[in-house]
Amino acid sequence: MDFKENKAIYLQIADNIGDRILSGELPADGKIPSVREMAAEIEVNPNTVARTYEYLQQQGVIYTRRGLGYFVAADAAQIEVRERRNALMQGELDYFLGRLKAVGISPGELKALYEDYLK
């Protein structure tokens, strides 16, 4: 993984796991790598991965089975979509819309651009 300086590493790892859940690479009730395996895979301290897993457990995205490891929650994809949607609506979208207004892009132009993007 390539980490960015503007966001905590454990949150970037959580985002990566969320991406993998949303893409289907990590299916519901599927096992995810152990803390040590994940730390070795992405070359970070195991404590950072442990913090990521604790955060994801608190969000309800993953759960543990005693003695077996960590697994993806049945509704993890829905949780990820909801959390990402909230983050987008509360921060990124406000900034984006402000920039559109500043450069004079009309709602009609934005709609056309978005429809073209979806094609």
Short mmCIF file of C-alpha atoms in Angstrom, two decimals, residues 52-100:
data_model
loop_
_atom_site.label_atom_id
_atom_site.label_comp_id
_atom_site.label_asym_id
_atom_site.label_seq_id
_atom_site.Cartn_x
_atom_site.Cartn_y
_atom_site.Cartn_z
CA THR A 52 -7.41 -0.96 12.32
CA TYR A 53 -9.17 -4.19 13.23
CA GLU A 54 -10.38 -2.72 16.53
CA TYR A 55 -11.78 0.27 14.64
CA LEU A 56 -13.51 -1.98 12.08
CA GLN A 57 -14.97 -4.11 14.87
CA GLN A 58 -16.39 -0.99 16.52
CA GLN A 59 -17.95 -0.03 13.17
CA GLY A 60 -19.49 -3.51 12.87
CA VAL A 61 -17.58 -4.28 9.67
CA ILE A 62 -15.64 -7.26 11.03
CA TYR A 63 -15.97 -9.64 13.95
CA THR A 64 -13.83 -12.26 15.66
CA ARG A 65 -14.39 -15.93 16.24
CA ARG A 66 -12.43 -16.99 19.25
CA GLY A 67 -9.43 -19.02 18.17
CA LEU A 68 -10.28 -18.69 14.47
CA GLY A 69 -9.53 -15.07 13.64
CA TYR A 70 -11.29 -12.15 12.01
CA PHE A 71 -14.22 -12.36 9.60
CA VAL A 72 -16.24 -9.94 7.47
CA ALA A 73 -19.65 -9.14 8.98
CA ALA A 74 -22.74 -10.16 6.99
CA ASP A 75 -23.78 -6.52 6.51
CA ALA A 76 -20.26 -5.10 6.11
CA ALA A 77 -20.87 -3.85 2.56
CA GLN A 78 -23.98 -1.94 3.64
CA ILE A 79 -22.08 -0.42 6.57
CA GLU A 80 -19.24 0.64 4.28
CA VAL A 81 -21.63 2.24 1.78
CA ARG A 82 -23.47 4.09 4.55
CA GLU A 83 -20.26 5.36 6.19
CA ARG A 84 -18.70 6.45 2.92
CA ARG A 85 -21.90 8.14 1.82
CA ASN A 86 -22.08 10.05 5.11
CA ALA A 87 -18.44 11.13 4.82
CA LEU A 88 -19.01 12.28 1.25
CA MET A 89 -22.15 14.23 2.11
CA GLN A 90 -20.64 15.85 5.22
CA GLY A 91 -17.30 16.94 3.86
CA GLU A 92 -16.13 16.20 0.39
CA LEU A 93 -19.35 17.08 -1.39
CA ASP A 94 -19.63 20.46 0.31
CA TYR A 95 -16.11 21.34 -0.83
CA PHE A 96 -16.79 20.04 -4.34
CA LEU A 97 -20.05 21.96 -4.70
CA GLY A 98 -18.36 25.12 -3.47
CA ARG A 99 -15.70 24.74 -6.15
CA LEU A 100 -18.37 24.19 -8.83
#
